[in-house]
Coordinates of C-alpha atoms in Angstrom, one line a residue:
Chain T
X3 CA -46.0 117.4 140.1
X4 CA -44.5 119.2 143.0
X5 CA -46.5 121.8 145.0
X6 CA -45.6 123.9 148.0
X7 CA -48.8 123.5 150.0
X8 CA -48.2 126.1 152.7
X9 CA -47.3 129.7 151.9
X10 CA -48.3 133.2 153.1
X11 CA -48.4 136.4 151.2
X12 CA -48.9 140.0 152.4
X13 CA -52.5 139.1 152.9
X14 CA -51.5 137.4 156.1
X15 CA -50.7 139.6 159.1
X16 CA -47.2 138.3 159.4
X17 CA -46.7 137.6 155.7
X18 CA -44.2 139.9 153.9
X19 CA -44.2 138.3 150.4
X20 CA -45.9 139.6 147.3
X21 CA -47.3 136.8 145.1
X22 CA -45.6 138.1 142.0
X23 CA -42.2 138.0 143.8
X24 CA -42.8 134.4 144.7
X25 CA -43.3 133.6 141.0
X26 CA -40.2 135.6 140.0
X27 CA -38.2 133.9 142.7
X28 CA -39.3 130.4 141.7
X29 CA -38.4 131.0 138.1
X30 CA -35.2 133.0 138.6
X31 CA -33.8 130.4 141.0
X32 CA -35.1 127.4 139.0
X33 CA -36.8 125.9 142.0
X34 CA -38.2 122.5 141.2
X35 CA -41.8 123.3 142.3
X36 CA -44.6 123.6 139.8
X37 CA -46.7 125.9 142.0
X38 CA -47.8 126.8 145.5
X39 CA -50.9 127.2 147.6
X40 CA -51.6 130.4 149.5
X41 CA -52.8 129.5 153.0
X42 CA -53.5 132.9 154.6
X43 CA -53.9 133.0 158.3
X44 CA -57.5 133.1 159.7
X45 CA -59.1 134.0 156.4
X46 CA -59.9 132.9 152.9
X47 CA -58.7 135.4 150.3
X48 CA -61.7 135.2 148.0
X49 CA -61.1 138.4 146.0
X50 CA -57.5 138.0 144.8
X51 CA -57.2 136.6 141.3
X52 CA -53.7 135.2 140.5
X53 CA -54.7 133.6 137.2
X54 CA -52.7 136.1 135.1
X55 CA -49.6 135.5 137.2
X56 CA -50.1 131.8 137.0
X57 CA -50.2 132.0 133.2
X58 CA -47.3 134.4 132.9
X59 CA -45.0 132.3 135.0
X60 CA -46.5 128.9 134.1
X61 CA -47.2 128.1 137.7
X62 CA -50.1 126.6 139.5
X63 CA -51.3 129.1 142.1
X64 CA -54.1 128.0 144.4
X65 CA -55.8 129.4 147.5
X66 CA -56.6 127.8 150.8
X67 CA -56.6 128.8 154.5
X68 CA -54.8 128.3 157.8
X69 CA -57.2 128.3 160.7
X70 CA -56.6 128.0 164.4
X71 CA -58.1 125.4 166.7
X72 CA -57.6 124.1 170.2
X73 CA -55.2 121.6 168.6
X74 CA -53.2 124.2 166.9
X75 CA -53.1 125.4 163.4
X76 CA -54.8 123.6 160.6
X77 CA -54.6 124.0 156.8
X78 CA -58.0 123.9 155.0
X79 CA -58.0 123.0 151.3
X80 CA -61.2 123.4 149.3
X81 CA -62.7 126.5 150.9
X82 CA -66.1 127.4 149.4
X83 CA -68.6 130.1 150.5
X84 CA -70.7 127.3 152.0
X85 CA -67.8 126.2 154.1
X86 CA -67.0 129.7 155.2
X87 CA -70.6 130.0 156.5
X88 CA -70.0 127.0 158.8
X89 CA -67.5 128.6 161.1
X90 CA -65.6 131.8 161.8
X91 CA -62.3 131.6 160.0
X92 CA -61.0 134.5 162.0
X93 CA -61.4 132.7 165.4
X94 CA -58.3 131.7 167.2
X95 CA -60.1 128.9 169.1
X96 CA -62.1 126.8 166.7
X97 CA -63.1 123.3 167.8
X98 CA -61.1 121.0 165.5
X99 CA -63.9 118.5 165.4
X100 CA -66.2 121.2 164.0
X101 CA -63.6 122.2 161.4
X102 CA -63.2 118.6 160.3
X103 CA -66.9 117.9 160.2
X104 CA -67.6 121.1 158.1
X105 CA -64.8 120.2 155.7
X106 CA -66.2 116.7 155.3
X107 CA -69.6 118.1 154.6
X108 CA -68.4 120.5 152.0
X109 CA -65.9 118.5 150.1
X110 CA -62.8 120.1 151.7
X111 CA -60.0 118.6 153.7
X112 CA -58.4 119.7 157.0
X113 CA -54.7 119.1 157.6
X114 CA -53.0 120.0 160.9
X115 CA -49.8 121.9 160.1
X116 CA -46.4 121.9 161.9
X117 CA -48.0 119.4 164.3
X118 CA -44.7 118.8 166.2
X119 CA -44.4 122.5 167.2
X120 CA -45.0 123.6 170.8
X121 CA -48.3 125.4 171.4
X122 CA -49.5 125.7 167.8
X123 CA -48.9 122.1 166.7
X124 CA -51.5 119.2 167.2
X125 CA -49.1 116.8 168.9
X126 CA -48.5 119.4 171.6
X127 CA -52.1 118.9 172.7
X128 CA -52.8 115.2 172.2
X129 CA -51.6 114.2 175.7
X130 CA -54.1 116.6 177.3
X131 CA -56.9 116.5 174.8
X132 CA -56.6 113.0 173.3
X133 CA -56.0 112.1 169.7
X134 CA -58.7 113.9 167.6
X135 CA -61.0 111.9 165.4
X136 CA -61.1 112.4 161.7
X137 CA -57.5 113.5 161.0
X138 CA -56.0 111.6 158.1
X139 CA -53.2 113.8 156.9
X140 CA -50.7 116.1 158.8
X141 CA -47.9 118.3 157.6
X142 CA -44.7 116.3 158.3
X143 CA -42.2 118.7 156.6
X144 CA -42.6 122.4 157.4
X145 CA -40.0 124.8 156.1
X146 CA -40.0 126.8 159.4
X147 CA -39.5 123.9 161.7
X148 CA -36.9 124.2 164.5
X149 CA -35.3 121.6 166.7
X150 CA -37.0 118.2 166.4
X151 CA -40.4 119.5 165.2
X152 CA -40.5 117.6 161.9
X153 CA -39.1 114.5 163.5
X154 CA -41.9 114.6 166.2
X155 CA -44.4 115.0 163.4
X156 CA -43.0 112.1 161.4
X157 CA -42.9 109.7 164.3
X158 CA -46.4 110.6 165.6
X159 CA -47.9 110.5 162.1
X160 CA -46.3 107.0 161.6
X161 CA -47.7 105.7 164.9
X162 CA -51.2 107.0 164.1
X163 CA -51.3 106.0 160.5
X164 CA -51.5 109.5 159.1
X165 CA -50.2 110.4 155.6
X166 CA -47.9 113.4 155.4
X167 CA -47.6 116.5 153.2
X168 CA -44.9 119.2 153.0
X169 CA -45.0 122.9 152.8
X170 CA -42.5 125.7 153.2
X171 CA -44.7 127.9 155.5
X172 CA -43.0 130.8 153.8
X173 CA -43.7 134.3 154.9
X174 CA -41.0 135.9 152.9
X175 CA -40.2 135.4 149.2
X176 CA -36.9 133.5 149.6
X177 CA -38.4 130.9 151.8
X178 CA -40.8 129.5 149.3
X179 CA -40.2 125.9 148.1
X180 CA -38.2 124.8 151.1
X181 CA -40.7 121.9 151.5
X182 CA -43.3 120.6 149.1
X183 CA -45.6 117.7 148.2
X184 CA -45.2 115.5 145.2
X185 CA -48.3 114.3 143.4
X186 CA -48.7 111.6 140.8
X187 CA -51.7 113.5 139.4
X188 CA -51.6 116.8 137.6
X189 CA -53.1 119.5 139.8
X190 CA -54.7 122.4 138.0
X191 CA -57.4 123.5 140.5
X192 CA -58.2 123.3 144.2
X193 CA -60.7 120.5 143.4
X194 CA -57.9 118.5 141.8
X195 CA -55.8 119.1 144.9
X196 CA -58.5 118.0 147.3
X197 CA -59.1 114.9 145.3
X198 CA -55.4 114.0 145.2
X199 CA -55.2 114.5 148.9
X200 CA -58.2 112.4 149.6
X201 CA -57.1 109.6 147.3
X202 CA -53.6 109.5 148.8
X203 CA -51.4 109.7 145.7
X204 CA -48.7 112.0 147.2
X205 CA -45.6 112.2 149.3
X206 CA -44.0 115.0 151.3
X207 CA -40.6 116.3 150.2
X208 CA -38.1 118.3 152.2
X209 CA -36.1 120.3 149.7
X210 CA -33.9 121.7 152.4
X211 CA -32.4 118.3 153.2
X212 CA -33.3 116.4 150.1
X213 CA -35.5 113.9 152.0
Chain B
X2 CA -18.3 144.7 145.9
X3 CA -20.3 147.5 147.5
X4 CA -23.4 148.6 145.7
X5 CA -23.8 152.3 144.9
X6 CA -26.7 152.7 142.5
X7 CA -30.0 150.9 141.8
X8 CA -28.7 149.8 138.3
X9 CA -26.1 147.6 139.9
X10 CA -28.7 145.5 141.8
X11 CA -29.9 142.2 140.4
X12 CA -33.1 140.4 141.4
X13 CA -32.2 137.3 143.4
X14 CA -28.7 138.4 144.4
X15 CA -27.4 137.5 147.8
X16 CA -26.0 140.2 150.1
X17 CA -22.8 139.2 151.8
X18 CA -23.6 137.3 154.9
X19 CA -23.1 139.0 158.2
X20 CA -22.1 137.5 161.6
X21 CA -23.6 139.6 164.4
X22 CA -21.9 140.1 167.7
X23 CA -24.1 138.0 170.0
X24 CA -21.7 137.9 172.9
X25 CA -23.3 138.1 176.3
X26 CA -21.0 141.1 177.1
X27 CA -22.3 143.1 174.2
X28 CA -25.9 142.0 174.8
X29 CA -25.7 143.0 178.4
X30 CA -24.1 146.3 177.6
X31 CA -26.6 147.2 175.0
X32 CA -29.6 146.2 177.2
X33 CA -28.3 148.4 180.0
X34 CA -27.7 151.3 177.7
X35 CA -31.3 151.3 176.4
X36 CA -32.7 150.7 179.9
X37 CA -33.5 147.1 179.6
X38 CA -31.3 145.8 182.3
X39 CA -33.4 142.7 183.1
X40 CA -31.9 139.3 183.7
X41 CA -33.1 137.9 180.4
X42 CA -30.6 140.0 178.5
X43 CA -27.7 139.8 180.9
X44 CA -27.5 136.4 182.7
X45 CA -27.9 133.0 181.2
X46 CA -28.9 131.2 184.4
X47 CA -31.4 133.9 185.4
X48 CA -32.9 133.8 181.9
X49 CA -33.2 130.0 182.1
X50 CA -35.2 130.4 185.3
X51 CA -37.6 132.6 183.2
X52 CA -38.1 129.7 180.9
X53 CA -35.7 130.9 178.1
X54 CA -32.9 128.8 176.6
X55 CA -30.5 131.4 177.8
X56 CA -30.0 135.2 177.8
X57 CA -31.3 136.7 174.6
X58 CA -30.2 139.4 172.2
X59 CA -32.7 142.3 172.4
X60 CA -34.9 142.6 169.3
X61 CA -33.8 146.2 168.5
X62 CA -30.1 145.1 168.6
X63 CA -31.0 142.5 166.1
X64 CA -32.6 145.1 164.0
X65 CA -29.5 147.2 164.3
X66 CA -27.5 144.3 163.0
X67 CA -29.8 144.0 160.0
X68 CA -29.3 147.6 159.2
X69 CA -25.5 147.2 159.5
X70 CA -25.6 144.2 157.2
X71 CA -27.4 146.2 154.5
X72 CA -25.0 149.1 154.9
X73 CA -22.1 146.8 154.4
X74 CA -23.6 145.8 151.1
X75 CA -24.7 149.3 150.0
X76 CA -23.0 152.0 152.2
X77 CA -25.0 154.9 150.8
X78 CA -28.4 153.2 150.9
X79 CA -31.2 154.9 152.7
X80 CA -33.2 152.3 154.6
X81 CA -36.8 153.2 154.4
X82 CA -38.2 150.4 156.5
X83 CA -37.1 147.3 158.4
X84 CA -40.0 144.9 159.1
X85 CA -39.2 142.0 161.4
X86 CA -41.0 138.9 162.7
X87 CA -39.4 137.4 165.8
X88 CA -40.0 133.7 165.5
X89 CA -37.7 132.5 168.3
X90 CA -35.1 134.1 170.6
X91 CA -31.6 134.9 169.4
X92 CA -29.6 133.4 172.2
X93 CA -26.5 135.3 173.4
X94 CA -23.2 133.5 173.0
X95 CA -24.5 131.4 170.2
X96 CA -23.3 131.9 166.7
X97 CA -25.8 133.3 164.3
X98 CA -25.7 134.4 160.7
X99 CA -27.7 137.1 158.9
X100 CA -28.5 136.5 155.3
X101 CA -30.2 138.8 152.8
X102 CA -31.4 138.5 149.3
X103 CA -32.9 140.9 146.8
X104 CA -36.5 140.0 146.1
X105 CA -37.8 143.1 144.3
X106 CA -36.1 145.8 142.2
X107 CA -37.8 148.9 141.1
X108 CA -35.4 150.8 138.9
X109 CA -37.8 153.6 138.2
X110 CA -38.0 154.8 141.8
X111 CA -34.7 153.3 143.0
X112 CA -36.2 151.0 145.6
X113 CA -35.2 147.5 146.5
X114 CA -36.9 144.9 148.7
X115 CA -34.6 142.6 150.6
X116 CA -35.5 139.4 152.5
X117 CA -33.6 139.1 155.8
X118 CA -33.1 136.0 157.8
X119 CA -31.3 135.5 161.1
X120 CA -30.4 131.8 161.6
X121 CA -28.6 129.9 164.2
X122 CA -25.9 127.3 163.6
X123 CA -28.5 124.6 163.1
X124 CA -29.9 126.7 160.2
X125 CA -33.1 127.5 162.1
X126 CA -34.7 130.8 161.3
X127 CA -34.9 132.8 164.5
X128 CA -35.9 136.2 163.0
X129 CA -37.1 137.0 159.5
X130 CA -38.2 140.1 157.8
X131 CA -37.9 142.5 154.9
X132 CA -36.3 145.8 154.3
X133 CA -37.2 148.5 151.8
X134 CA -34.1 150.3 150.7
X135 CA -33.6 153.4 148.6
X136 CA -30.6 153.6 146.3
X137 CA -29.4 156.4 144.1
X138 CA -30.5 156.3 140.4
X139 CA -27.5 156.5 138.1

């Protein structure tokens, strides 16, 4: 099963894509992905219900978050009300250690995204701040990467023993599905996704390059 | 083929790609005309001293190129909105390509949503955005 684990809709301040149009695009272009995860910036979109769209287009549509820490941006899968009470999702300077500890306490998982990117990527900060404890997975393929950002992510992840996921980081409709993650298991819910990430049965896929 | 009515538009169709004039001469001239005569728009070396990769094309000139691209596709379109996110500078004298694709068609009100991407030769997105375009209803 192939899921794009990093997308933004108009719920994000810089997102320009309607979720229905993502679905139409995936089907009209016969993209090989089976669904996508909405990772809105600095929030968890609790109120939107995409179950009707998921059924209409036979796609898995899940919700997560992208939060901001001193190590850059971090995807959080498995957000619950209890996890939301642990820290301010709207903050732009969360301590990564606090985010990871809260995720671990509430059955969620934190995944630094575009870690090879200057300023907003984790590996831009490890020289100054050290390698953070508790990271197990990073995004190694990001659809918006420039220059050598993905290569930096892959090399550092390999050195540190991290596993890698892929996501398009799409903000407009036509960018969905540029990168994704292949799972052995069938994913139907966010709980399924968190379990699959924690048990390690997945691989990052770059659909731009075929890697 | 130029588009003239909403009925001719198909969801997912690509607009003809457009190669903007990113020459330093044009960039410098435009920046001076709009009162942005700073070095970052007119001189590669001076721009590098400011930490840029070179002189850059002003954002509003990029937006103008996006509008031009849409009008090449649909000359009588009324562009209701252009909404851009500048991810990285568009560097002057480097070849860029603007691509567009239709991502929403509303035949009832004649409006179309278009995804727009400005990419460099490495295929890196420098600017992305969307446009809302009004077309005549046949």
